[in-house]
mmCIF file of C-alpha atoms in Angstrom:
data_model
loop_
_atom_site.group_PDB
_atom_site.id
_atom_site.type_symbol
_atom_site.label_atom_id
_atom_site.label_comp_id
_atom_site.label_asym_id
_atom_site.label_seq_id
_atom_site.Cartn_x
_atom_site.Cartn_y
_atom_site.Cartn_z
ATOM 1 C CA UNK F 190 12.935 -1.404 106.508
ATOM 2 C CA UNK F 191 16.220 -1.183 104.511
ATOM 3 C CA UNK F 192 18.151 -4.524 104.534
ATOM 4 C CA UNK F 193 21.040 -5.949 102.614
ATOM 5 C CA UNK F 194 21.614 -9.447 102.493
ATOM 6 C CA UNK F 195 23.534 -12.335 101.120
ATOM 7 C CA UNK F 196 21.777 -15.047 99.594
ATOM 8 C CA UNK F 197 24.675 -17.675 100.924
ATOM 9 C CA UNK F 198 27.024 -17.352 104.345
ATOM 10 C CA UNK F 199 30.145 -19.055 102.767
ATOM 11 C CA UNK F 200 31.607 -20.273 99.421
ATOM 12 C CA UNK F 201 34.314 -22.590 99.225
ATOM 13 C CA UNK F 202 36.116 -22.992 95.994
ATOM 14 C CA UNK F 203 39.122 -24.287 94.294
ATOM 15 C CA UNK F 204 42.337 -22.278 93.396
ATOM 16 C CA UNK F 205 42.138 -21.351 90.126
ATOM 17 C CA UNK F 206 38.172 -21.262 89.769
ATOM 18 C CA UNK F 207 35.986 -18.188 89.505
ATOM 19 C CA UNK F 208 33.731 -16.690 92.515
ATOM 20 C CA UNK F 209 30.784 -15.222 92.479
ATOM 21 C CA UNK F 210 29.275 -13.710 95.937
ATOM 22 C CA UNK F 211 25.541 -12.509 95.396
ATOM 23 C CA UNK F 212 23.783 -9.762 97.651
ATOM 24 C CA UNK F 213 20.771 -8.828 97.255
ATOM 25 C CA UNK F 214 19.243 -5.321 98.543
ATOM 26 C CA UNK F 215 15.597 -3.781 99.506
ATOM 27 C CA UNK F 216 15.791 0.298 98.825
ATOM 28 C CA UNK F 217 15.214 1.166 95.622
ATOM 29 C CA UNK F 218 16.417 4.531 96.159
ATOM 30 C CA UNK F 219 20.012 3.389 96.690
ATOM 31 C CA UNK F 220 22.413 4.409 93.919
ATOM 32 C CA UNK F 221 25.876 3.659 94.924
ATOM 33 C CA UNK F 222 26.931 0.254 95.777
ATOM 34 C CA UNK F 223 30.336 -1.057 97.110
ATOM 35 C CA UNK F 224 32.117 -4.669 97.802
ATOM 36 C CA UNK F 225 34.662 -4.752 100.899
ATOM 37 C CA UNK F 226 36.451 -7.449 101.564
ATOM 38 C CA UNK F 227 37.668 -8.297 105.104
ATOM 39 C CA UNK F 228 40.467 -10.514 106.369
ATOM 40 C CA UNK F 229 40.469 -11.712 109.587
ATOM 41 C CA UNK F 230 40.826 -9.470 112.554
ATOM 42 C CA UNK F 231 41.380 -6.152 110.124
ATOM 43 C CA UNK F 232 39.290 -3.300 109.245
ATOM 44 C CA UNK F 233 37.079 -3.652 105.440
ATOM 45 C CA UNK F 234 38.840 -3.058 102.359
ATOM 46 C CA UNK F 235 37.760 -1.204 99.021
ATOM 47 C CA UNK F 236 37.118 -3.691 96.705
ATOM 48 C CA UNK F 237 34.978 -2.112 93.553
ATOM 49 C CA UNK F 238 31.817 -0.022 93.425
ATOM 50 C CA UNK F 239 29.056 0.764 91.505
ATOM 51 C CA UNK F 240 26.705 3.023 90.538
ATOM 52 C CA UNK F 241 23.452 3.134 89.507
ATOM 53 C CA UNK F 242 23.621 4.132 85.882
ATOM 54 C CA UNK F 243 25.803 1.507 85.360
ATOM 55 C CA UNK F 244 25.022 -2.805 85.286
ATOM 56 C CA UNK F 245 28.575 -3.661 85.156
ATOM 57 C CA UNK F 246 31.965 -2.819 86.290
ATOM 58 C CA UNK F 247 34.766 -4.346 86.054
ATOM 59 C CA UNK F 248 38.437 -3.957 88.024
ATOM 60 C CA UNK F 249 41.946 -6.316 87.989
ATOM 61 C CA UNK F 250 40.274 -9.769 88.579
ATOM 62 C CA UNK F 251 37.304 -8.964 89.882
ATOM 63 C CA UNK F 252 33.660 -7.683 88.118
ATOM 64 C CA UNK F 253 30.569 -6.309 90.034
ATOM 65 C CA UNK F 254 27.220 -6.769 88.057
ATOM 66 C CA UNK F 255 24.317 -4.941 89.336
ATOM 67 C CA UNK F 256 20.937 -5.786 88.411
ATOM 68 C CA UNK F 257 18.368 -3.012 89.844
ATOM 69 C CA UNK F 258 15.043 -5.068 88.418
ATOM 70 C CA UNK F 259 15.486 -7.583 90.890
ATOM 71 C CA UNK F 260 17.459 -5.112 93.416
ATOM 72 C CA UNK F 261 20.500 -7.817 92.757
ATOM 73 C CA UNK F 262 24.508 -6.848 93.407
ATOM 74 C CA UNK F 263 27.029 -9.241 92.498
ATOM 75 C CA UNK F 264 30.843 -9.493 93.416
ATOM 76 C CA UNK F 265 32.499 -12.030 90.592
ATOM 77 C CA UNK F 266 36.163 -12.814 91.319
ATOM 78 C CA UNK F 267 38.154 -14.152 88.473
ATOM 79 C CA UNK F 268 41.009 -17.259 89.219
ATOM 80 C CA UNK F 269 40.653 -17.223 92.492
ATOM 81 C CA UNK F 270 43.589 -17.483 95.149
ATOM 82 C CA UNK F 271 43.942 -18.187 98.174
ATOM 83 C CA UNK F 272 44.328 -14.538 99.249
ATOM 84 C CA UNK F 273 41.515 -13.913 98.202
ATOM 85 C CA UNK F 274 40.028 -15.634 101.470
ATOM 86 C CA UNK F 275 37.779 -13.393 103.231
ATOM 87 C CA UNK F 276 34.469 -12.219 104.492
ATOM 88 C CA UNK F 277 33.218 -10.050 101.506
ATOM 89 C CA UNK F 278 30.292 -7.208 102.657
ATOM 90 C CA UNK F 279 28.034 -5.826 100.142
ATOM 91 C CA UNK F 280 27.115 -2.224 100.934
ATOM 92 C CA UNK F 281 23.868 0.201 99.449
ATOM 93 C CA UNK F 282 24.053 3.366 100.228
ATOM 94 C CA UNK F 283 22.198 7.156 98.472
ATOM 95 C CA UNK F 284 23.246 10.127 98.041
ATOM 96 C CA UNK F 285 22.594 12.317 101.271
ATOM 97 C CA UNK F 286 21.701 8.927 102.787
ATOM 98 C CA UNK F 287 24.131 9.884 105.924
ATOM 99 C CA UNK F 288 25.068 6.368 106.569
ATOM 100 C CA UNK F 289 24.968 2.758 104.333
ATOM 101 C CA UNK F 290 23.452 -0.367 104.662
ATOM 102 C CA UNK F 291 25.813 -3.409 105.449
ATOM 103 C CA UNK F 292 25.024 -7.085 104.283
ATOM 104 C CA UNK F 293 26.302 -9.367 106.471
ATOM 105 C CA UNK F 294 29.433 -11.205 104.557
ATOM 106 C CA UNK F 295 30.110 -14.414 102.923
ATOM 107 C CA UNK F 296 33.391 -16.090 103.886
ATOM 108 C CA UNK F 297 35.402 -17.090 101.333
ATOM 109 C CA UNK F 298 37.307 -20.157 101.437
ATOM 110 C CA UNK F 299 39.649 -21.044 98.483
ATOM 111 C CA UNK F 300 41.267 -24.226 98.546
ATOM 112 C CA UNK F 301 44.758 -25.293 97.243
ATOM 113 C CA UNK O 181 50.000 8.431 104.276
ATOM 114 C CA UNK O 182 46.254 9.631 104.367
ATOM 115 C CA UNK O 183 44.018 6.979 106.613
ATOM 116 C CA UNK O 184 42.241 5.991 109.827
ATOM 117 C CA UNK O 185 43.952 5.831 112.618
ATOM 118 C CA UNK O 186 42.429 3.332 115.456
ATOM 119 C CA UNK O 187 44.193 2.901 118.825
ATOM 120 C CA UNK O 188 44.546 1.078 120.992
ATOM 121 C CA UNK O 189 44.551 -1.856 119.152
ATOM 122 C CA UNK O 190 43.577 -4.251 122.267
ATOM 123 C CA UNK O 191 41.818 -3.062 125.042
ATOM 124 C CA UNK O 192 40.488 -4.536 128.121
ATOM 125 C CA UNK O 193 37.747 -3.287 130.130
ATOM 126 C CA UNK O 194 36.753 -4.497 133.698
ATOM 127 C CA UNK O 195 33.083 -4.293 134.719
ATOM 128 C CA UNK O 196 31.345 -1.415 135.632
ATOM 129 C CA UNK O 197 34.223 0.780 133.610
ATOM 130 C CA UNK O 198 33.968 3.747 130.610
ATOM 131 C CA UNK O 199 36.667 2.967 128.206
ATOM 132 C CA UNK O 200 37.500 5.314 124.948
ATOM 133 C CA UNK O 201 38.111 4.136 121.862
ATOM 134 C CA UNK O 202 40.238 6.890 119.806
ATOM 135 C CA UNK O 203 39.863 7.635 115.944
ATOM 136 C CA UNK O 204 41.771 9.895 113.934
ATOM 137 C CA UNK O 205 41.650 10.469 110.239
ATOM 138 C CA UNK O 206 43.691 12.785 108.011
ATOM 139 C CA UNK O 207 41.813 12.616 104.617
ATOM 140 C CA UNK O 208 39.871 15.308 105.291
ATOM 141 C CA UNK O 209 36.605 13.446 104.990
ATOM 142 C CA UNK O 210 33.126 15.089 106.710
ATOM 143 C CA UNK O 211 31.441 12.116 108.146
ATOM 144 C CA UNK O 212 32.657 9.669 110.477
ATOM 145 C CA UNK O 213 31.312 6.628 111.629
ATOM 146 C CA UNK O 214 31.713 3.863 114.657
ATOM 147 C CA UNK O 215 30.537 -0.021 113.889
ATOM 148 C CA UNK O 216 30.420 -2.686 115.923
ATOM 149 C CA UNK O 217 31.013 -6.260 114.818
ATOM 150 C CA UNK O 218 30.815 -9.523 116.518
ATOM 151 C CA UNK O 219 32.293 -12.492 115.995
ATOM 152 C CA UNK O 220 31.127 -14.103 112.806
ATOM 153 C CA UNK O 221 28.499 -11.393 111.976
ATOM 154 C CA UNK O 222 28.286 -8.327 109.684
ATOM 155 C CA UNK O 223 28.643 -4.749 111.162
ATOM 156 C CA UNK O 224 26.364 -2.347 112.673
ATOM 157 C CA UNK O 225 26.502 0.882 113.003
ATOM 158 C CA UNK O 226 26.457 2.980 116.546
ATOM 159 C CA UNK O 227 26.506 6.369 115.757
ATOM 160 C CA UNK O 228 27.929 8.682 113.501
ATOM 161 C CA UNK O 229 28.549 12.388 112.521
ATOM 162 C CA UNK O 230 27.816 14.165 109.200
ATOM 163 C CA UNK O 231 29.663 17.315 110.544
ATOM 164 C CA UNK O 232 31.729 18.510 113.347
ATOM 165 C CA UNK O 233 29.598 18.975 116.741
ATOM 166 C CA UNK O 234 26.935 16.916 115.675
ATOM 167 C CA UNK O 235 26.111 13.292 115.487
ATOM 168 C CA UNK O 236 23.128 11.189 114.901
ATOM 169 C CA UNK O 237 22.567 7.363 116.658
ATOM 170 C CA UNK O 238 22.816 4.733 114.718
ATOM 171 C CA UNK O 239 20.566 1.027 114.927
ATOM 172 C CA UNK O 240 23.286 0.162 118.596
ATOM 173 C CA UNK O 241 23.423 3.443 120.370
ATOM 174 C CA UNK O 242 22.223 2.349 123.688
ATOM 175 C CA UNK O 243 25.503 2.195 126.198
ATOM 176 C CA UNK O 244 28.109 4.398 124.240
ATOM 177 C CA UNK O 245 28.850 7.623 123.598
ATOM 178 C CA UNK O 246 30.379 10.243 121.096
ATOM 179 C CA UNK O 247 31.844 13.296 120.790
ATOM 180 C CA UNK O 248 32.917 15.177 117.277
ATOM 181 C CA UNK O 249 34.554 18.606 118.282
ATOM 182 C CA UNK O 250 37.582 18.058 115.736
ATOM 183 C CA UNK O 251 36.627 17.144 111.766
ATOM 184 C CA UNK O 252 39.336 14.713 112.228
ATOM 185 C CA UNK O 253 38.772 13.356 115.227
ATOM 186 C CA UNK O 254 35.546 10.955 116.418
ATOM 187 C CA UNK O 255 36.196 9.246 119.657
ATOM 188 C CA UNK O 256 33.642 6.476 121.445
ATOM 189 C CA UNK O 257 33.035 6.106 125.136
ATOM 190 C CA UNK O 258 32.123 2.420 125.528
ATOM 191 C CA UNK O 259 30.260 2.817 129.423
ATOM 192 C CA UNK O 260 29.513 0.423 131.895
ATOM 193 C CA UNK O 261 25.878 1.018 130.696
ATOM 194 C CA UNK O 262 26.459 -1.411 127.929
ATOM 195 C CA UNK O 263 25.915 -5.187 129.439
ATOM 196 C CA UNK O 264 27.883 -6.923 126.604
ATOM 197 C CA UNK O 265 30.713 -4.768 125.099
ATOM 198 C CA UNK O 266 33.051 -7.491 124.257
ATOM 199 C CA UNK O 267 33.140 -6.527 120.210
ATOM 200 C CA UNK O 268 35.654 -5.798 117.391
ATOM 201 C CA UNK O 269 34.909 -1.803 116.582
ATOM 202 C CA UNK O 270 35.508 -0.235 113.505
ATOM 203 C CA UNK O 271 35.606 3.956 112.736
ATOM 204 C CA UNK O 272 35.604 4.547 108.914
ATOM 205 C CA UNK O 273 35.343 8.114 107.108
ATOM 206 C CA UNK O 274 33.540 9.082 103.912
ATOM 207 C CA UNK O 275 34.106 12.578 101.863
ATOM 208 C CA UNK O 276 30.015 13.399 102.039
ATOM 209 C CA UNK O 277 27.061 12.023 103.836
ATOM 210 C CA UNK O 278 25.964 9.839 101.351
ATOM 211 C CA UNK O 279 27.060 8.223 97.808
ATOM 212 C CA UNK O 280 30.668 8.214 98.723
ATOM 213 C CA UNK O 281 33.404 5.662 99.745
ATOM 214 C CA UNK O 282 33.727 4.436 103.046
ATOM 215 C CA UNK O 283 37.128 3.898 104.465
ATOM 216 C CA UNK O 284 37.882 1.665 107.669
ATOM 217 C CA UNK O 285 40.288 1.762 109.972
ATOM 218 C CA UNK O 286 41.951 -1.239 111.559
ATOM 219 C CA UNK O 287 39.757 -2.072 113.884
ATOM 220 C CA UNK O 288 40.098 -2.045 117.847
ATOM 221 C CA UNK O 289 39.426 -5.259 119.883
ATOM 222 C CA UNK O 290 37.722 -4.598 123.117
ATOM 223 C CA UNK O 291 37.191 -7.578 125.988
ATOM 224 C CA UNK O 292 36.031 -7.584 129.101
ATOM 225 C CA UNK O 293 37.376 -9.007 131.829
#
């Protein structure tokens, strides 16, 4: 069935370093793609998206590669700070689709 | 502002009780949604509704309950036929069915006591 999962459940870095958070996905049909990122005890947030014309995208600090060979999403964060501590969710999702598919998050720990 | 409104924020339920979980957004989207999320895991998805008076289950129907007679509006009956409702639930909002954003609310903590 359709799944969407992380390859690891947390990543711990230092401030300063870059992030990367993988996720990989099983429909081939999906087209639109989007990173959340969730702080404790608080609804998702918009983080970047992608479509599937596109490989790469990039926003302020952070870059989402998409590789659809391999059916491979990835979230890269640039300098990392500590607020950027989080559970980050991939999501797949299709046009007409009615609902997406949630991974289920890699914490994010950055250390001072 | 446009957004998703959640209330309450807290909400305790004793056994053997139907508690409703209100959602309210003003962006004009079509489809709403209710998650569930537990402690430490990723979200899944209960039901949700492409259009107004009518909604699909999602993968966690079994023990709640929807209604959609407003666009903006997409409340959840949690029922005492649900054995373990102690959860973190989310409503979020997208323009279309499919291929489109999804925007969350802030979440409402239900425990039971």
């Amino acid at each position: 069935g359709e799944s969407v999962g992380l390859h690891l459940p947390t990543l711990s870095v230092q401030e300063g370093d870059n992030s990367i958070i993988n996720c990989a996905y099983s429909n081939s049909a999906s087209d639109y793609f989007i990173w959340y990122k969730q702080e404790s005890g608080k609804g998702p947030q918009f983080i970047i998206d992608i479509r599937s014309n596109m490989d790469k995208r990039q926003g302020q600090r952070v870059t989402v590669l998409l590789n659809k060979t391999v059916k491979h999403l990835s979230l890269q964060i640039a300098a990392t700070q500590p607020g950027d501590s989080a559970v980050y969710f991939c999501a797949e999702t299709y046009t007409n689709a009615g609902k997406s598919t949630f991974g289920d998050g890699t914490t994010l720990t950055v250390k001072p | 502002d446009g957004g998703i409104t959640q209330s309450p924020k807290y909400l305790f339920r004793k056994e053997g009780q139907n508690v409703t979980l209100s959602c309210e957004q003003n962006l004009n989207h079509d489809a709403m949604y209710w998650y569930r999320q537990d402690p430490g895991q990723g979200l899944r998805l209960i039901y949700y509704s492409q259009i107004v008076n009518d909604f699909q289950k999602g993968d966690i129907a079994e023990g709640y309950s929807v209604s959609r007679e407003k666009k903006e509006s997409f409340p959840l009956t949690v029922t005492s036929a649900q054995k373990n409702p102690t959860a973190f639930y989310l409503c979020a909002s997208t323009l279309g069915a499919g291929g489109n954003t999804i925007y969350f609310g802030e979440g409402s903590w239900l425990t039971v006591v």
